[in-house]
Amino acid sequence: MEIDEESAAQINGERPFDGKPEMPAAFRFSAGVEDRTRAADCLAAAAFYEAGADREGQQAVAQVVLNRVRHPAYPKTVCEVVFEGAERKTGCQFTFTCDGALRRRPSEVQWLAARKVAEEALDGGIDKAVGTATHYHAEYVVPYWSSNLQKIARVGPHIFYRWPGGFGSRRVFRDQGKREEPHIAKLAWLANHDSAADAGETASPEEQSFAEMIAAMPPVVAGKASTGQDADQIVIGLDMKQPSGRWAMAALDRCDGRADCQVIGYPAGRTPEGRPAFLYTRDGNSGLDRALWDCRSIKRPSDDQCLPEDDAALRHMMRDRDRLAAK
């Protein structure tokens, strides 16, 4: 019998928790760059499409995926876990892989944020909120399998479960899985660099995968805003030899924990005035979260990632207008 959303929420709310999350050991991904890139892409896709832009929700989803990789009941790679059953119209393990959601693409800022969550999880980060959970569902549905599992946590609109008994205990999650991650055709929009490599070509910096753009390397040169500047406005110096996508990652790091934040980037060594090379804005009231580049000198994949050509419109976007007006 089909249950409407209101009744489902009531049923889920009335069911008590069966226990507390049990902490798994840290996950460590030890394979090469190519396999890690694929794993991070698959894990970030699951985090974003299942939890949206909510960081806590993304961390919980990533933990479930990695728990499954190490559990004997599931496939042994990140991508195989995420896309298990994706070839079917129904019955896929993660709904976004078979319901058409992948036609909706995240913004670059959203994707970089999800990639950061994925990289942290692959490096051993543990989400204590869900522990050894291997299942979850939205509060507005009551899956047939939920009554057979232990309800252990809730994060945002999702309820998390683990296997009962020894099959759900911490000691089961020991297998680190295999590390030969498969190519996923449904994520081909992330893999321009793969097609270039297959053709014997070298991908340009702007064609690199998001994983390559934010791979571990020295951060951009950055400094706090000068005295008298808005406390939520940060000026950074940019290494113009780096792929420009990394600047967005640096901005996300600088704005971590801030509801309102603006990062203005200028080429390192240049006086920070006039038209910037990069602008990131986060506004807590409107929910705006956007990164823009100066496409006069920086190539981006689409025009909607470019700063306004009109200088007046650009100054309007930037908070410290008086300083920027003196070009």
mmCIF file of C-alpha atoms in Angstrom, residues 12-178:
data_model
loop_
_atom_site.group_PDB
_atom_site.id
_atom_site.type_symbol
_atom_site.label_atom_id
_atom_site.label_comp_id
_atom_site.label_asym_id
_atom_site.label_seq_id
_atom_site.Cartn_x
_atom_site.Cartn_y
_atom_site.Cartn_z
ATOM 1 C CA ASN A 12 9.196 7.680 10.760
ATOM 2 C CA GLY A 13 8.907 10.221 13.562
ATOM 3 C CA GLU A 14 7.110 7.800 15.868
ATOM 4 C CA ARG A 15 9.650 5.037 15.417
ATOM 5 C CA PRO A 16 12.335 5.341 18.133
ATOM 6 C CA PHE A 17 16.046 5.049 17.481
ATOM 7 C CA ASP A 18 17.367 1.526 18.033
ATOM 8 C CA GLY A 19 20.844 2.575 19.066
ATOM 9 C CA LYS A 20 23.683 5.023 18.593
ATOM 10 C CA PRO A 21 26.095 5.176 15.664
ATOM 11 C CA GLU A 22 29.172 2.980 16.075
ATOM 12 C CA MET A 23 32.403 4.501 14.797
ATOM 13 C CA PRO A 24 34.109 2.821 11.833
ATOM 14 C CA ALA A 25 37.854 2.945 11.300
ATOM 15 C CA ALA A 26 39.149 5.700 9.043
ATOM 16 C CA PHE A 27 38.998 4.962 5.319
ATOM 17 C CA ARG A 28 42.307 5.343 3.476
ATOM 18 C CA PHE A 29 42.452 5.449 -0.310
ATOM 19 C CA SER A 30 45.944 4.409 -1.361
ATOM 20 C CA ALA A 31 45.764 3.884 -5.139
ATOM 21 C CA GLY A 32 47.094 6.108 -7.903
ATOM 22 C CA VAL A 33 45.913 9.510 -9.076
ATOM 23 C CA GLU A 34 43.650 8.230 -11.872
ATOM 24 C CA ASP A 35 41.731 5.818 -9.649
ATOM 25 C CA ARG A 36 41.466 8.406 -6.888
ATOM 26 C CA THR A 37 40.110 10.945 -9.370
ATOM 27 C CA ARG A 38 37.347 8.532 -10.405
ATOM 28 C CA ALA A 39 36.578 7.625 -6.792
ATOM 29 C CA ALA A 40 36.380 11.268 -5.765
ATOM 30 C CA ASP A 41 34.140 12.117 -8.732
ATOM 31 C CA CYS A 42 31.723 9.294 -7.882
ATOM 32 C CA LEU A 43 31.718 10.109 -4.176
ATOM 33 C CA ALA A 44 31.196 13.823 -4.782
ATOM 34 C CA ALA A 45 28.347 13.084 -7.198
ATOM 35 C CA ALA A 46 26.607 10.959 -4.578
ATOM 36 C CA ALA A 47 27.129 13.641 -1.943
ATOM 37 C CA PHE A 48 25.785 16.470 -4.098
ATOM 38 C CA TYR A 49 22.858 14.744 -5.798
ATOM 39 C CA GLU A 50 21.681 12.994 -2.641
ATOM 40 C CA ALA A 51 22.156 15.853 -0.144
ATOM 41 C CA GLY A 52 22.213 19.010 -2.243
ATOM 42 C CA ALA A 53 24.512 21.768 -1.030
ATOM 43 C CA ASP A 54 24.186 20.797 2.651
ATOM 44 C CA ARG A 55 27.685 19.967 3.898
ATOM 45 C CA GLU A 56 26.539 17.850 6.858
ATOM 46 C CA GLY A 57 24.234 15.885 4.608
ATOM 47 C CA GLN A 58 27.008 15.379 2.066
ATOM 48 C CA GLN A 59 29.369 14.084 4.747
ATOM 49 C CA ALA A 60 26.745 11.596 5.909
ATOM 50 C CA VAL A 61 26.145 10.301 2.377
ATOM 51 C CA ALA A 62 29.885 9.972 1.735
ATOM 52 C CA GLN A 63 30.252 7.966 4.948
ATOM 53 C CA VAL A 64 27.505 5.554 3.879
ATOM 54 C CA VAL A 65 29.180 5.016 0.500
ATOM 55 C CA LEU A 66 32.565 4.245 2.048
ATOM 56 C CA ASN A 67 30.927 2.002 4.646
ATOM 57 C CA ARG A 68 29.441 -0.035 1.823
ATOM 58 C CA VAL A 69 32.798 -0.297 0.069
ATOM 59 C CA ARG A 70 34.178 -2.002 3.191
ATOM 60 C CA HIS A 71 31.125 -4.151 3.939
ATOM 61 C CA PRO A 72 31.006 -7.711 2.530
ATOM 62 C CA ALA A 73 27.483 -7.246 1.138
ATOM 63 C CA TYR A 74 28.432 -4.583 -1.433
ATOM 64 C CA PRO A 75 30.775 -3.941 -4.373
ATOM 65 C CA LYS A 76 34.403 -3.178 -3.587
ATOM 66 C CA THR A 77 34.963 0.188 -5.304
ATOM 67 C CA VAL A 78 33.481 3.607 -4.657
ATOM 68 C CA CYS A 79 32.062 3.988 -8.163
ATOM 69 C CA GLU A 80 30.567 0.483 -8.219
ATOM 70 C CA VAL A 81 28.839 1.152 -4.902
ATOM 71 C CA VAL A 82 27.422 4.489 -6.036
ATOM 72 C CA PHE A 83 26.253 3.294 -9.451
ATOM 73 C CA GLU A 84 25.068 -0.190 -8.470
ATOM 74 C CA GLY A 85 21.847 -0.848 -10.380
ATOM 75 C CA ALA A 86 22.117 2.395 -12.362
ATOM 76 C CA GLU A 87 21.439 0.514 -15.601
ATOM 77 C CA ARG A 88 17.857 -0.093 -14.411
ATOM 78 C CA LYS A 89 15.004 2.418 -14.376
ATOM 79 C CA THR A 90 14.150 1.309 -10.853
ATOM 80 C CA GLY A 91 16.133 -0.541 -8.242
ATOM 81 C CA CYS A 92 19.284 1.567 -8.318
ATOM 82 C CA GLN A 93 20.936 1.879 -4.911
ATOM 83 C CA PHE A 94 21.238 5.676 -5.089
ATOM 84 C CA THR A 95 18.209 7.252 -6.715
ATOM 85 C CA PHE A 96 20.031 10.009 -8.591
ATOM 86 C CA THR A 97 21.809 7.429 -10.762
ATOM 87 C CA CYS A 98 18.626 6.256 -12.498
ATOM 88 C CA ASP A 99 15.969 8.977 -12.131
ATOM 89 C CA GLY A 100 17.387 11.555 -14.543
ATOM 90 C CA ALA A 101 18.798 13.824 -11.818
ATOM 91 C CA LEU A 102 22.215 13.802 -13.496
ATOM 92 C CA ARG A 103 20.807 16.018 -16.236
ATOM 93 C CA ARG A 104 20.905 18.801 -13.644
ATOM 94 C CA ARG A 105 24.488 19.957 -13.270
ATOM 95 C CA PRO A 106 25.957 21.640 -10.183
ATOM 96 C CA SER A 107 27.645 25.013 -10.449
ATOM 97 C CA GLU A 108 31.422 24.914 -10.238
ATOM 98 C CA VAL A 109 31.320 26.268 -6.690
ATOM 99 C CA GLN A 110 28.817 23.599 -5.658
ATOM 100 C CA TRP A 111 30.894 20.895 -7.301
ATOM 101 C CA LEU A 112 34.127 22.049 -5.687
ATOM 102 C CA ALA A 113 32.436 22.016 -2.284
ATOM 103 C CA ALA A 114 31.196 18.453 -2.839
ATOM 104 C CA ARG A 115 34.645 17.416 -4.075
ATOM 105 C CA LYS A 116 36.155 18.809 -0.887
ATOM 106 C CA VAL A 117 33.815 16.613 1.177
ATOM 107 C CA ALA A 118 34.753 13.599 -0.967
ATOM 108 C CA GLU A 119 38.489 14.218 -0.677
ATOM 109 C CA GLU A 120 38.247 14.588 3.097
ATOM 110 C CA ALA A 121 36.361 11.291 3.362
ATOM 111 C CA LEU A 122 38.874 9.474 1.149
ATOM 112 C CA ASP A 123 41.660 10.845 3.346
ATOM 113 C CA GLY A 124 40.181 9.262 6.462
ATOM 114 C CA GLY A 125 37.576 11.740 7.653
ATOM 115 C CA ILE A 126 34.806 10.073 9.671
ATOM 116 C CA ASP A 127 31.261 11.359 10.022
ATOM 117 C CA LYS A 128 30.473 10.464 13.613
ATOM 118 C CA ALA A 129 26.830 11.438 13.136
ATOM 119 C CA VAL A 130 26.082 8.275 11.127
ATOM 120 C CA GLY A 131 28.975 5.953 12.031
ATOM 121 C CA THR A 132 28.590 2.532 10.406
ATOM 122 C CA ALA A 133 25.287 3.306 8.651
ATOM 123 C CA THR A 134 24.841 1.537 5.322
ATOM 124 C CA HIS A 135 21.322 2.737 4.449
ATOM 125 C CA TYR A 136 19.286 5.924 4.554
ATOM 126 C CA HIS A 137 16.079 7.331 3.159
ATOM 127 C CA ALA A 138 14.171 10.601 3.119
ATOM 128 C CA GLU A 139 11.730 11.222 5.947
ATOM 129 C CA TYR A 140 8.758 11.332 3.558
ATOM 130 C CA VAL A 141 9.033 7.675 2.486
ATOM 131 C CA VAL A 142 8.887 4.346 4.342
ATOM 132 C CA PRO A 143 10.976 1.790 2.397
ATOM 133 C CA TYR A 144 10.068 -1.864 2.840
ATOM 134 C CA TRP A 145 13.565 -2.639 4.143
ATOM 135 C CA SER A 146 13.674 -0.042 6.919
ATOM 136 C CA SER A 147 11.839 -2.209 9.463
ATOM 137 C CA ASN A 148 14.550 -4.872 9.184
ATOM 138 C CA LEU A 149 17.392 -2.481 10.053
ATOM 139 C CA GLN A 150 18.399 -0.509 13.136
ATOM 140 C CA LYS A 151 17.498 3.164 13.068
ATOM 141 C CA ILE A 152 20.544 5.034 14.405
ATOM 142 C CA ALA A 153 20.632 8.654 13.217
ATOM 143 C CA ARG A 154 18.976 11.501 11.433
ATOM 144 C CA VAL A 155 20.813 14.170 9.437
ATOM 145 C CA GLY A 156 18.665 16.827 7.812
ATOM 146 C CA PRO A 157 15.758 15.148 5.984
ATOM 147 C CA HIS A 158 17.432 11.727 5.933
ATOM 148 C CA ILE A 159 17.155 8.851 8.413
ATOM 149 C CA PHE A 160 20.113 6.464 8.692
ATOM 150 C CA TYR A 161 20.236 2.736 9.447
ATOM 151 C CA ARG A 162 22.726 -0.058 9.992
ATOM 152 C CA TRP A 163 22.501 -3.824 9.744
ATOM 153 C CA PRO A 164 21.400 -5.498 12.992
ATOM 154 C CA GLY A 165 23.650 -7.821 14.980
ATOM 155 C CA GLY A 166 27.171 -8.727 14.002
ATOM 156 C CA PHE A 167 26.562 -7.903 10.317
ATOM 157 C CA GLY A 168 26.334 -4.244 11.282
ATOM 158 C CA SER A 169 29.065 -4.156 13.921
ATOM 159 C CA ARG A 170 32.259 -2.184 13.602
ATOM 160 C CA ARG A 171 34.436 -5.257 13.126
ATOM 161 C CA VAL A 172 32.729 -6.085 9.815
ATOM 162 C CA PHE A 173 33.960 -2.874 8.170
ATOM 163 C CA ARG A 174 37.569 -3.910 7.692
ATOM 164 C CA ASP A 175 37.836 -4.574 3.981
ATOM 165 C CA GLN A 176 39.378 -1.559 2.246
ATOM 166 C CA GLY A 177 38.054 -2.834 -1.078
ATOM 167 C CA LYS A 178 39.887 -2.924 -4.381
#
